[in-house]
């Protein structure tokens, strides 16, 4: 990214010394917190525990999107919870999901956005979908948000760069739902 450690920290919303102090530590006694790693991952678009330039394999690492659970996740502001409830109404199969990656930033979907996903809707070309990618060897599964360009799902990201299209085959790649609304909470 052509940034100094201080610039990386500041751009990630951290104190400039947070990263430089750790990187310059010769004693090996300092460590980096999960909060620091998460802030850098959100800013850079590079998942935690993945070096820049490495291809992230499906099923290895944290999912790019997760269902929102107000009992486990950081509680969203009341107006966001009211918007989620209003959007769901009395419809079945509408669930809020939290976007955690930059995979769709060119389509206006940013980390921290809440996407309302309709699990009953059939995807059409150009829809944003939640999909599961399974590594058939290890049987590990990763949940992602992608654009549906039949028969593929694709990323659209300036931060992550081009991603390999994945063929939707209902075995290794399964579409779980279609986006039907976006809520952008900002603290």
Short mmCIF file of N, CA and C in Angstrom, two decimals:
data_model
loop_
_atom_site.label_atom_id
_atom_site.label_comp_id
_atom_site.label_asym_id
_atom_site.label_seq_id
_atom_site.Cartn_x
_atom_site.Cartn_y
_atom_site.Cartn_z
N UNK A 1 0.82 -1.20 0.00
CA UNK A 1 0.00 0.00 0.00
C UNK A 1 0.86 1.26 0.00
N UNK A 2 2.18 1.08 0.02
CA UNK A 2 3.11 2.21 0.00
C UNK A 2 2.86 3.19 1.14
N UNK A 3 2.65 2.67 2.34
CA UNK A 3 2.43 3.49 3.54
C UNK A 3 3.47 3.14 4.58
N UNK A 4 3.85 4.14 5.38
CA UNK A 4 4.68 3.84 6.54
C UNK A 4 3.80 3.19 7.59
N UNK A 5 4.42 2.60 8.62
CA UNK A 5 3.63 1.98 9.69
C UNK A 5 2.77 3.02 10.39
N UNK A 6 3.29 4.23 10.56
CA UNK A 6 2.52 5.31 11.20
C UNK A 6 1.32 5.68 10.35
N UNK A 7 1.51 5.81 9.04
CA UNK A 7 0.40 6.16 8.14
C UNK A 7 -0.66 5.06 8.14
N UNK A 8 -0.21 3.80 8.14
CA UNK A 8 -1.16 2.69 8.18
C UNK A 8 -2.00 2.76 9.45
N UNK A 9 -1.36 3.01 10.58
CA UNK A 9 -2.08 3.11 11.86
C UNK A 9 -3.07 4.27 11.83
N UNK A 10 -2.61 5.45 11.41
CA UNK A 10 -3.49 6.63 11.40
C UNK A 10 -4.67 6.43 10.45
N UNK A 11 -4.42 5.90 9.26
CA UNK A 11 -5.49 5.66 8.29
C UNK A 11 -6.49 4.62 8.79
N UNK A 12 -6.04 3.75 9.70
CA UNK A 12 -6.89 2.71 10.28
C UNK A 12 -7.63 3.20 11.52
N UNK A 13 -7.41 4.48 11.88
CA UNK A 13 -8.09 5.04 13.05
C UNK A 13 -7.41 4.72 14.36
N UNK A 14 -6.11 4.41 14.29
CA UNK A 14 -5.34 4.06 15.49
C UNK A 14 -4.30 5.15 15.76
N UNK A 15 -3.71 5.11 16.94
CA UNK A 15 -2.60 6.02 17.25
C UNK A 15 -1.40 5.62 16.38
N UNK A 16 -0.62 6.60 15.96
CA UNK A 16 0.52 6.35 15.07
C UNK A 16 1.51 5.36 15.67
N UNK A 17 1.69 5.40 16.98
CA UNK A 17 2.68 4.53 17.62
C UNK A 17 2.20 3.09 17.78
N UNK A 18 0.93 2.83 17.60
CA UNK A 18 0.38 1.48 17.84
C UNK A 18 1.10 0.42 17.00
N UNK A 19 1.30 0.70 15.74
CA UNK A 19 1.93 -0.28 14.85
C UNK A 19 3.45 -0.16 14.89
N UNK A 20 3.97 1.09 14.88
CA UNK A 20 5.43 1.26 14.85
C UNK A 20 6.09 0.69 16.10
N UNK A 21 5.47 0.86 17.25
CA UNK A 21 6.04 0.34 18.50
C UNK A 21 6.16 -1.18 18.41
N UNK A 22 5.12 -1.85 17.91
CA UNK A 22 5.16 -3.31 17.79
C UNK A 22 6.20 -3.75 16.75
N UNK A 23 6.22 -3.09 15.60
CA UNK A 23 7.14 -3.50 14.53
C UNK A 23 8.61 -3.25 14.90
N UNK A 24 8.87 -2.24 15.74
CA UNK A 24 10.24 -1.91 16.11
C UNK A 24 10.69 -2.60 17.40
N UNK A 25 9.82 -3.39 18.02
CA UNK A 25 10.15 -4.07 19.27
C UNK A 25 11.13 -5.20 19.02
N UNK A 26 12.31 -5.09 19.59
CA UNK A 26 13.35 -6.13 19.45
C UNK A 26 13.24 -7.19 20.54
N UNK A 27 12.53 -6.87 21.62
CA UNK A 27 12.45 -7.79 22.75
C UNK A 27 11.45 -8.92 22.51
N UNK A 28 10.49 -8.71 21.64
CA UNK A 28 9.47 -9.72 21.38
C UNK A 28 8.43 -9.80 22.48
N UNK A 29 8.39 -8.79 23.35
CA UNK A 29 7.44 -8.80 24.48
C UNK A 29 6.13 -8.11 24.15
N UNK A 30 6.11 -7.26 23.13
CA UNK A 30 4.89 -6.55 22.78
C UNK A 30 4.02 -7.41 21.87
N UNK A 31 2.73 -7.20 21.95
CA UNK A 31 1.82 -7.93 21.08
C UNK A 31 0.83 -6.94 20.47
N UNK A 32 0.06 -7.41 19.52
CA UNK A 32 -0.95 -6.60 18.85
C UNK A 32 -2.32 -7.12 19.27
N UNK A 33 -3.23 -6.22 19.59
CA UNK A 33 -4.57 -6.63 20.01
C UNK A 33 -5.43 -6.99 18.82
N UNK A 34 -6.50 -7.75 19.08
CA UNK A 34 -7.46 -8.09 18.03
C UNK A 34 -8.10 -6.83 17.46
N UNK A 35 -8.34 -5.83 18.32
CA UNK A 35 -8.92 -4.56 17.88
C UNK A 35 -8.02 -3.89 16.85
N UNK A 36 -6.72 -3.90 17.09
CA UNK A 36 -5.76 -3.31 16.16
C UNK A 36 -5.76 -4.06 14.83
N UNK A 37 -5.72 -5.39 14.90
CA UNK A 37 -5.73 -6.20 13.67
C UNK A 37 -7.02 -5.98 12.88
N UNK A 38 -8.14 -5.89 13.59
CA UNK A 38 -9.44 -5.68 12.92
C UNK A 38 -9.47 -4.31 12.24
N UNK A 39 -8.97 -3.27 12.92
CA UNK A 39 -8.97 -1.92 12.35
C UNK A 39 -8.11 -1.87 11.08
N UNK A 40 -6.96 -2.50 11.11
CA UNK A 40 -6.09 -2.53 9.93
C UNK A 40 -6.73 -3.35 8.81
N UNK A 41 -7.39 -4.47 9.16
CA UNK A 41 -8.06 -5.30 8.15
C UNK A 41 -9.19 -4.53 7.48
N UNK A 42 -9.96 -3.78 8.27
CA UNK A 42 -11.07 -3.02 7.71
C UNK A 42 -10.54 -1.93 6.78
N UNK A 43 -9.49 -1.21 7.20
CA UNK A 43 -8.94 -0.15 6.36
C UNK A 43 -8.32 -0.72 5.08
N UNK A 44 -7.49 -1.74 5.23
CA UNK A 44 -6.70 -2.23 4.08
C UNK A 44 -7.49 -3.13 3.14
N UNK A 45 -8.56 -3.75 3.66
CA UNK A 45 -9.28 -4.72 2.85
C UNK A 45 -8.60 -6.06 2.80
N UNK A 46 -7.53 -6.23 3.59
CA UNK A 46 -6.80 -7.49 3.65
C UNK A 46 -7.22 -8.19 4.94
N UNK A 47 -7.79 -9.39 4.86
CA UNK A 47 -8.26 -10.06 6.06
C UNK A 47 -7.14 -10.30 7.08
N UNK A 48 -7.52 -10.41 8.34
CA UNK A 48 -6.55 -10.74 9.38
C UNK A 48 -5.88 -12.06 9.05
N UNK A 49 -4.61 -12.17 9.41
CA UNK A 49 -3.82 -13.40 9.24
C UNK A 49 -3.61 -13.79 7.78
N UNK A 50 -3.70 -12.83 6.87
CA UNK A 50 -3.40 -13.06 5.46
C UNK A 50 -2.41 -11.99 5.02
N UNK A 51 -1.30 -12.40 4.42
CA UNK A 51 -0.34 -11.43 3.93
C UNK A 51 -0.85 -10.81 2.63
N UNK A 52 -0.53 -9.52 2.38
CA UNK A 52 -0.94 -8.90 1.12
C UNK A 52 -0.44 -9.71 -0.07
N UNK A 53 -1.31 -9.86 -1.07
CA UNK A 53 -0.93 -10.60 -2.26
C UNK A 53 -1.28 -12.07 -2.20
N UNK A 54 -1.53 -12.60 -0.98
CA UNK A 54 -1.91 -14.01 -0.86
C UNK A 54 -3.35 -14.18 -1.27
N UNK A 55 -3.65 -15.20 -2.01
CA UNK A 55 -5.04 -15.49 -2.34
C UNK A 55 -5.66 -16.17 -1.14
N UNK A 56 -6.80 -15.68 -0.75
CA UNK A 56 -7.51 -16.26 0.38
C UNK A 56 -8.33 -17.43 -0.12
N UNK A 57 -8.09 -18.58 0.44
CA UNK A 57 -8.80 -19.77 0.00
C UNK A 57 -10.14 -19.87 0.71
N UNK A 58 -11.18 -20.30 -0.01
CA UNK A 58 -12.48 -20.46 0.63
C UNK A 58 -12.36 -21.40 1.82
N UNK A 59 -13.03 -21.03 2.89
CA UNK A 59 -13.04 -21.87 4.06
C UNK A 59 -11.90 -21.63 5.02
N UNK A 60 -10.94 -20.81 4.65
CA UNK A 60 -9.81 -20.53 5.53
C UNK A 60 -9.89 -19.09 5.96
N UNK A 61 -10.12 -18.88 7.23
CA UNK A 61 -10.22 -17.52 7.74
C UNK A 61 -11.65 -17.18 8.10
N UNK A 62 -11.81 -15.95 8.46
CA UNK A 62 -13.09 -15.43 8.94
C UNK A 62 -14.04 -15.19 7.77
N UNK A 63 -15.32 -15.40 7.98
CA UNK A 63 -16.29 -15.11 6.93
C UNK A 63 -16.33 -13.61 6.67
N UNK A 64 -16.62 -13.24 5.44
CA UNK A 64 -16.68 -11.83 5.05
C UNK A 64 -17.97 -11.16 5.48
N UNK A 65 -18.97 -11.96 5.80
CA UNK A 65 -20.26 -11.43 6.22
C UNK A 65 -20.85 -12.39 7.23
N UNK A 66 -21.59 -11.85 8.19
CA UNK A 66 -22.21 -12.69 9.23
C UNK A 66 -23.63 -12.21 9.48
N UNK A 67 -24.51 -13.14 9.88
CA UNK A 67 -25.86 -12.70 10.26
C UNK A 67 -25.76 -11.80 11.48
N UNK A 68 -26.54 -10.72 11.51
CA UNK A 68 -26.51 -9.83 12.67
C UNK A 68 -27.32 -10.47 13.79
N UNK A 69 -26.70 -10.53 14.98
CA UNK A 69 -27.35 -11.07 16.17
C UNK A 69 -27.22 -10.03 17.26
N UNK A 70 -28.33 -9.39 17.64
CA UNK A 70 -28.26 -8.30 18.61
C UNK A 70 -27.89 -8.79 20.01
N UNK A 71 -27.89 -10.10 20.23
CA UNK A 71 -27.49 -10.62 21.54
C UNK A 71 -25.98 -10.84 21.61
N UNK A 72 -25.34 -11.13 20.47
CA UNK A 72 -23.91 -11.43 20.47
C UNK A 72 -23.07 -10.29 19.89
N UNK A 73 -23.54 -9.63 18.86
CA UNK A 73 -22.76 -8.58 18.20
C UNK A 73 -22.86 -7.27 18.96
N UNK A 74 -21.95 -6.36 18.63
CA UNK A 74 -22.02 -5.01 19.19
C UNK A 74 -23.39 -4.43 18.85
N UNK A 75 -24.05 -3.93 19.86
CA UNK A 75 -25.41 -3.42 19.67
C UNK A 75 -25.39 -2.20 18.76
N UNK A 76 -26.24 -2.22 17.75
CA UNK A 76 -26.35 -1.11 16.82
C UNK A 76 -27.22 -0.02 17.43
N UNK A 77 -27.10 1.21 16.94
CA UNK A 77 -27.95 2.30 17.46
C UNK A 77 -29.43 1.96 17.29
N UNK A 78 -30.25 2.55 18.16
CA UNK A 78 -31.69 2.26 18.15
C UNK A 78 -32.34 2.53 16.80
N UNK A 79 -31.89 3.61 16.10
CA UNK A 79 -32.52 3.92 14.81
C UNK A 79 -32.24 2.84 13.78
N UNK A 80 -31.06 2.17 13.90
CA UNK A 80 -30.73 1.08 12.97
C UNK A 80 -31.61 -0.13 13.28
N UNK A 81 -31.77 -0.43 14.57
CA UNK A 81 -32.63 -1.56 14.96
C UNK A 81 -34.07 -1.31 14.52
N UNK A 82 -34.54 -0.04 14.63
CA UNK A 82 -35.90 0.30 14.18
C UNK A 82 -36.01 0.14 12.67
N UNK A 83 -34.97 0.52 11.93
CA UNK A 83 -34.98 0.38 10.46
C UNK A 83 -35.00 -1.10 10.07
N UNK A 84 -34.25 -1.93 10.79
CA UNK A 84 -34.25 -3.37 10.52
C UNK A 84 -35.65 -3.94 10.75
N UNK A 85 -36.24 -3.60 11.89
CA UNK A 85 -37.58 -4.10 12.21
C UNK A 85 -38.61 -3.64 11.19
N UNK A 86 -38.52 -2.37 10.77
CA UNK A 86 -39.48 -1.84 9.79
C UNK A 86 -39.31 -2.54 8.44
N UNK A 87 -38.07 -2.81 8.06
CA UNK A 87 -37.82 -3.45 6.77
C UNK A 87 -38.32 -4.90 6.78
N UNK A 88 -38.12 -5.59 7.90
CA UNK A 88 -38.59 -6.97 8.00
C UNK A 88 -40.11 -7.03 8.01
N UNK A 89 -40.72 -6.11 8.75
CA UNK A 89 -42.17 -6.14 8.86
C UNK A 89 -42.63 -7.50 9.33
N UNK A 90 -43.63 -8.05 8.67
CA UNK A 90 -44.11 -9.39 9.03
C UNK A 90 -43.74 -10.41 7.95
N UNK A 91 -42.72 -10.08 7.15
CA UNK A 91 -42.29 -10.99 6.08
C UNK A 91 -41.35 -12.06 6.62
N UNK A 92 -41.54 -13.28 6.21
CA UNK A 92 -40.66 -14.38 6.59
C UNK A 92 -39.43 -14.39 5.70
N UNK A 93 -38.33 -14.85 6.25
CA UNK A 93 -37.12 -15.04 5.44
C UNK A 93 -36.30 -13.79 5.22
N UNK A 94 -36.60 -12.67 5.88
CA UNK A 94 -35.80 -11.45 5.75
C UNK A 94 -34.89 -11.36 6.98
N UNK A 95 -33.59 -11.38 6.77
CA UNK A 95 -32.63 -11.37 7.87
C UNK A 95 -31.57 -10.29 7.64
N UNK A 96 -31.13 -9.61 8.72
CA UNK A 96 -30.03 -8.64 8.58
C UNK A 96 -28.67 -9.35 8.64
N UNK A 97 -27.75 -8.92 7.77
CA UNK A 97 -26.39 -9.44 7.72
C UNK A 97 -25.42 -8.27 7.80
N UNK A 98 -24.32 -8.46 8.52
CA UNK A 98 -23.27 -7.44 8.62
C UNK A 98 -22.18 -7.72 7.59
N UNK A 99 -21.84 -6.71 6.79
CA UNK A 99 -20.74 -6.83 5.83
C UNK A 99 -19.45 -6.54 6.58
N UNK A 100 -18.46 -7.41 6.41
CA UNK A 100 -17.19 -7.24 7.13
C UNK A 100 -16.00 -7.03 6.19
N UNK A 101 -16.23 -7.03 4.88
CA UNK A 101 -15.11 -6.90 3.95
C UNK A 101 -15.36 -5.79 2.94
N UNK A 102 -14.34 -5.56 2.12
CA UNK A 102 -14.41 -4.55 1.04
C UNK A 102 -14.76 -5.20 -0.29
N UNK A 103 -15.27 -6.42 -0.30
CA UNK A 103 -15.47 -7.18 -1.55
C UNK A 103 -16.40 -6.50 -2.55
N UNK A 104 -17.28 -5.59 -2.08
CA UNK A 104 -18.24 -4.94 -2.98
C UNK A 104 -18.18 -3.42 -2.87
N UNK A 105 -17.03 -2.87 -2.52
CA UNK A 105 -16.95 -1.41 -2.32
C UNK A 105 -17.25 -0.62 -3.59
N UNK A 106 -16.96 -1.16 -4.75
CA UNK A 106 -17.28 -0.44 -5.99
C UNK A 106 -18.78 -0.42 -6.29
N UNK A 107 -19.53 -1.24 -5.57
CA UNK A 107 -20.99 -1.24 -5.70
C UNK A 107 -21.64 -0.47 -4.56
N UNK A 108 -20.80 0.17 -3.71
CA UNK A 108 -21.33 0.98 -2.62
C UNK A 108 -21.59 0.22 -1.34
N UNK A 109 -21.19 -1.03 -1.24
CA UNK A 109 -21.36 -1.83 -0.03
C UNK A 109 -20.04 -1.81 0.73
N UNK A 110 -20.06 -1.25 1.95
CA UNK A 110 -18.84 -1.05 2.74
C UNK A 110 -18.86 -1.87 4.02
N UNK A 111 -17.68 -2.14 4.60
CA UNK A 111 -17.65 -2.82 5.89
C UNK A 111 -18.48 -2.05 6.92
N UNK A 112 -19.26 -2.79 7.70
CA UNK A 112 -20.13 -2.17 8.70
C UNK A 112 -21.55 -1.97 8.22
N UNK A 113 -21.79 -2.08 6.91
CA UNK A 113 -23.15 -1.94 6.39
C UNK A 113 -23.99 -3.15 6.83
N UNK A 114 -25.27 -2.90 7.05
CA UNK A 114 -26.22 -3.97 7.35
C UNK A 114 -27.05 -4.19 6.09
N UNK A 115 -26.98 -5.39 5.54
CA UNK A 115 -27.76 -5.72 4.35
C UNK A 115 -28.93 -6.60 4.75
N UNK A 116 -30.10 -6.24 4.29
CA UNK A 116 -31.28 -7.05 4.52
C UNK A 116 -31.30 -8.11 3.41
N UNK A 117 -31.33 -9.36 3.81
CA UNK A 117 -31.24 -10.47 2.87
C UNK A 117 -32.55 -11.24 2.86
N UNK A 118 -33.11 -11.39 1.66
CA UNK A 118 -34.34 -12.16 1.47
C UNK A 118 -33.95 -13.58 1.08
N UNK A 119 -34.20 -14.52 1.98
CA UNK A 119 -33.83 -15.91 1.74
C UNK A 119 -34.80 -16.62 0.81
N UNK A 120 -35.92 -15.99 0.49
CA UNK A 120 -36.92 -16.61 -0.36
C UNK A 120 -36.87 -16.12 -1.81
N UNK A 121 -36.11 -15.06 -2.06
CA UNK A 121 -36.06 -14.47 -3.39
C UNK A 121 -35.06 -15.20 -4.29
N UNK A 122 -35.41 -15.37 -5.52
CA UNK A 122 -34.52 -16.01 -6.50
C UNK A 122 -33.61 -14.94 -7.09
N UNK A 123 -32.29 -15.18 -7.15
CA UNK A 123 -31.38 -14.15 -7.66
C UNK A 123 -31.50 -13.93 -9.16
N UNK A 124 -31.35 -12.66 -9.56
CA UNK A 124 -31.31 -12.28 -10.98
C UNK A 124 -29.94 -11.66 -11.25
N UNK A 125 -29.59 -11.55 -12.49
CA UNK A 125 -28.31 -10.96 -12.88
C UNK A 125 -28.18 -9.57 -12.27
N UNK A 126 -27.03 -9.30 -11.65
CA UNK A 126 -26.75 -8.00 -11.05
C UNK A 126 -27.12 -7.88 -9.59
N UNK A 127 -27.84 -8.89 -9.04
CA UNK A 127 -28.22 -8.85 -7.62
C UNK A 127 -26.99 -9.07 -6.73
N UNK A 128 -27.05 -8.49 -5.54
CA UNK A 128 -26.05 -8.78 -4.50
C UNK A 128 -26.60 -9.95 -3.70
N UNK A 129 -25.76 -10.95 -3.50
CA UNK A 129 -26.21 -12.18 -2.84
C UNK A 129 -25.28 -12.56 -1.70
N UNK A 130 -25.82 -13.32 -0.76
CA UNK A 130 -25.02 -13.99 0.26
C UNK A 130 -24.85 -15.41 -0.23
N UNK A 131 -23.59 -15.88 -0.22
CA UNK A 131 -23.31 -17.23 -0.72
C UNK A 131 -22.36 -17.94 0.23
N UNK A 132 -22.42 -19.25 0.18
CA UNK A 132 -21.47 -20.07 0.92
C UNK A 132 -20.52 -20.72 -0.06
N UNK A 133 -19.22 -20.58 0.21
CA UNK A 133 -18.18 -21.23 -0.59
C UNK A 133 -17.61 -22.36 0.27
N UNK A 134 -17.62 -23.56 -0.25
CA UNK A 134 -17.13 -24.72 0.51
C UNK A 134 -15.91 -25.29 -0.17
N UNK A 135 -14.88 -25.54 0.63
CA UNK A 135 -13.70 -26.26 0.17
C UNK A 135 -14.04 -27.74 0.32
N UNK A 136 -14.22 -28.42 -0.80
CA UNK A 136 -14.69 -29.81 -0.76
C UNK A 136 -13.68 -30.76 -0.12
N UNK A 137 -12.40 -30.40 -0.11
CA UNK A 137 -11.39 -31.27 0.51
C UNK A 137 -11.48 -31.19 2.03
N UNK A 138 -11.45 -29.96 2.57
CA UNK A 138 -11.46 -29.80 4.03
C UNK A 138 -12.86 -29.71 4.61
N UNK A 139 -13.87 -29.51 3.75
CA UNK A 139 -15.26 -29.31 4.16
C UNK A 139 -15.46 -28.04 4.98
N UNK A 140 -14.55 -27.09 4.86
CA UNK A 140 -14.71 -25.79 5.52
C UNK A 140 -15.52 -24.87 4.62
N UNK A 141 -16.34 -24.04 5.26
CA UNK A 141 -17.22 -23.15 4.52
C UNK A 141 -16.99 -21.72 4.94
N UNK A 142 -17.04 -20.82 3.97
CA UNK A 142 -16.91 -19.38 4.21
C UNK A 142 -18.16 -18.71 3.63
N UNK A 143 -18.70 -17.76 4.37
CA UNK A 143 -19.86 -17.01 3.89
C UNK A 143 -19.38 -15.69 3.32
N UNK A 144 -19.84 -15.36 2.11
CA UNK A 144 -19.39 -14.15 1.41
C UNK A 144 -20.58 -13.40 0.84
N UNK A 145 -20.34 -12.13 0.53
CA UNK A 145 -21.31 -11.34 -0.23
C UNK A 145 -20.69 -11.04 -1.58
N UNK A 146 -21.44 -11.29 -2.64
CA UNK A 146 -20.93 -11.10 -3.99
C UNK A 146 -22.05 -10.59 -4.89
N UNK A 147 -21.66 -10.17 -6.08
CA UNK A 147 -22.62 -9.81 -7.12
C UNK A 147 -22.85 -11.06 -7.96
N UNK A 148 -24.11 -11.30 -8.30
CA UNK A 148 -24.47 -12.45 -9.11
C UNK A 148 -24.45 -12.07 -10.57
N UNK A 149 -23.53 -12.65 -11.32
CA UNK A 149 -23.42 -12.48 -12.77
C UNK A 149 -23.49 -13.88 -13.35
N UNK A 150 -24.71 -14.39 -13.62
CA UNK A 150 -24.89 -15.80 -13.96
C UNK A 150 -23.91 -16.28 -15.02
N UNK A 151 -23.32 -17.44 -14.80
CA UNK A 151 -23.51 -18.38 -13.69
C UNK A 151 -22.51 -18.16 -12.55
N UNK A 152 -21.93 -16.96 -12.44
CA UNK A 152 -20.87 -16.71 -11.48
C UNK A 152 -21.31 -15.76 -10.37
N UNK A 153 -20.54 -15.77 -9.26
CA UNK A 153 -20.59 -14.69 -8.28
C UNK A 153 -19.22 -14.03 -8.32
N UNK A 154 -19.19 -12.70 -8.23
CA UNK A 154 -17.95 -11.96 -8.40
C UNK A 154 -17.81 -10.86 -7.36
N UNK A 155 -16.56 -10.49 -7.09
CA UNK A 155 -16.28 -9.32 -6.25
C UNK A 155 -16.22 -8.10 -7.15
N UNK A 156 -16.38 -6.93 -6.55
CA UNK A 156 -16.23 -5.65 -7.23
C UNK A 156 -15.57 -4.71 -6.24
N UNK A 157 -14.23 -4.80 -6.16
CA UNK A 157 -13.53 -4.07 -5.12
C UNK A 157 -12.29 -3.38 -5.65
N UNK A 158 -12.16 -2.10 -5.29
CA UNK A 158 -10.94 -1.39 -5.63
C UNK A 158 -9.86 -1.66 -4.59
N UNK A 159 -10.24 -1.96 -3.36
CA UNK A 159 -9.26 -2.22 -2.29
C UNK A 159 -8.69 -3.62 -2.38
N UNK A 160 -9.51 -4.61 -2.69
CA UNK A 160 -9.06 -6.00 -2.71
C UNK A 160 -8.51 -6.41 -4.07
N UNK A 161 -8.78 -5.63 -5.09
CA UNK A 161 -8.35 -5.99 -6.43
C UNK A 161 -9.27 -7.04 -7.02
N UNK A 162 -8.94 -7.51 -8.23
CA UNK A 162 -9.82 -8.48 -8.89
C UNK A 162 -9.83 -9.81 -8.16
N UNK A 163 -10.98 -10.40 -8.11
CA UNK A 163 -11.12 -11.73 -7.50
C UNK A 163 -11.56 -12.72 -8.55
N UNK A 164 -11.28 -13.96 -8.29
CA UNK A 164 -11.65 -15.02 -9.23
C UNK A 164 -13.16 -15.23 -9.17
N UNK A 165 -13.84 -15.24 -10.31
CA UNK A 165 -15.27 -15.57 -10.30
C UNK A 165 -15.46 -17.00 -9.84
N UNK A 166 -16.51 -17.23 -9.08
CA UNK A 166 -16.84 -18.57 -8.60
C UNK A 166 -18.14 -19.00 -9.29
N UNK A 167 -18.15 -20.20 -9.85
CA UNK A 167 -19.33 -20.73 -10.52
C UNK A 167 -20.33 -21.23 -9.49
N UNK A 168 -21.57 -20.76 -9.59
CA UNK A 168 -22.63 -21.22 -8.70
C UNK A 168 -23.06 -22.60 -9.19
N UNK A 169 -22.76 -23.61 -8.37
CA UNK A 169 -23.06 -24.99 -8.77
C UNK A 169 -23.99 -25.70 -7.78
N UNK A 170 -24.45 -25.01 -6.77
CA UNK A 170 -25.32 -25.56 -5.73
C UNK A 170 -24.70 -26.75 -5.01
N UNK A 171 -23.38 -26.86 -5.10
CA UNK A 171 -22.65 -27.89 -4.36
C UNK A 171 -21.52 -27.20 -3.59
N UNK A 172 -20.55 -26.68 -4.32
CA UNK A 172 -19.44 -25.95 -3.71
C UNK A 172 -19.79 -24.49 -3.47
N UNK A 173 -20.59 -23.90 -4.33
CA UNK A 173 -21.03 -22.51 -4.21
C UNK A 173 -22.56 -22.49 -4.20
N UNK A 174 -23.10 -22.03 -3.06
CA UNK A 174 -24.55 -22.02 -2.87
C UNK A 174 -25.00 -20.60 -2.52
N UNK A 175 -25.99 -20.09 -3.24
CA UNK A 175 -26.57 -18.78 -2.92
C UNK A 175 -27.62 -18.98 -1.84
N UNK A 176 -27.49 -18.21 -0.75
CA UNK A 176 -28.38 -18.36 0.41
C UNK A 176 -29.47 -17.30 0.45
N UNK A 177 -29.27 -16.17 -0.24
CA UNK A 177 -30.27 -15.12 -0.21
C UNK A 177 -29.85 -13.94 -1.06
N UNK A 178 -30.81 -13.02 -1.27
CA UNK A 178 -30.62 -11.88 -2.15
C UNK A 178 -30.85 -10.59 -1.35
N UNK A 179 -29.98 -9.61 -1.56
CA UNK A 179 -30.09 -8.31 -0.88
C UNK A 179 -31.38 -7.60 -1.30
N UNK A 180 -32.10 -7.08 -0.31
CA UNK A 180 -33.32 -6.34 -0.60
C UNK A 180 -33.35 -5.00 0.13
N UNK A 181 -32.21 -4.59 0.70
CA UNK A 181 -32.12 -3.30 1.37
C UNK A 181 -30.77 -3.16 2.06
N UNK A 182 -30.29 -1.90 2.18
CA UNK A 182 -29.01 -1.63 2.82
C UNK A 182 -29.22 -0.53 3.85
N UNK A 183 -28.64 -0.74 5.05
CA UNK A 183 -28.66 0.26 6.10
C UNK A 183 -27.22 0.57 6.45
N UNK A 184 -26.85 1.84 6.46
CA UNK A 184 -25.47 2.22 6.74
C UNK A 184 -25.38 2.92 8.10
N UNK A 185 -25.11 2.15 9.16
CA UNK A 185 -24.94 2.79 10.47
C UNK A 185 -23.56 3.44 10.55
N UNK A 186 -23.51 4.62 11.07
CA UNK A 186 -22.21 5.28 11.31
C UNK A 186 -22.24 5.80 12.73
N UNK A 187 -21.20 5.41 13.48
CA UNK A 187 -21.13 5.78 14.89
C UNK A 187 -20.52 7.15 15.04
#
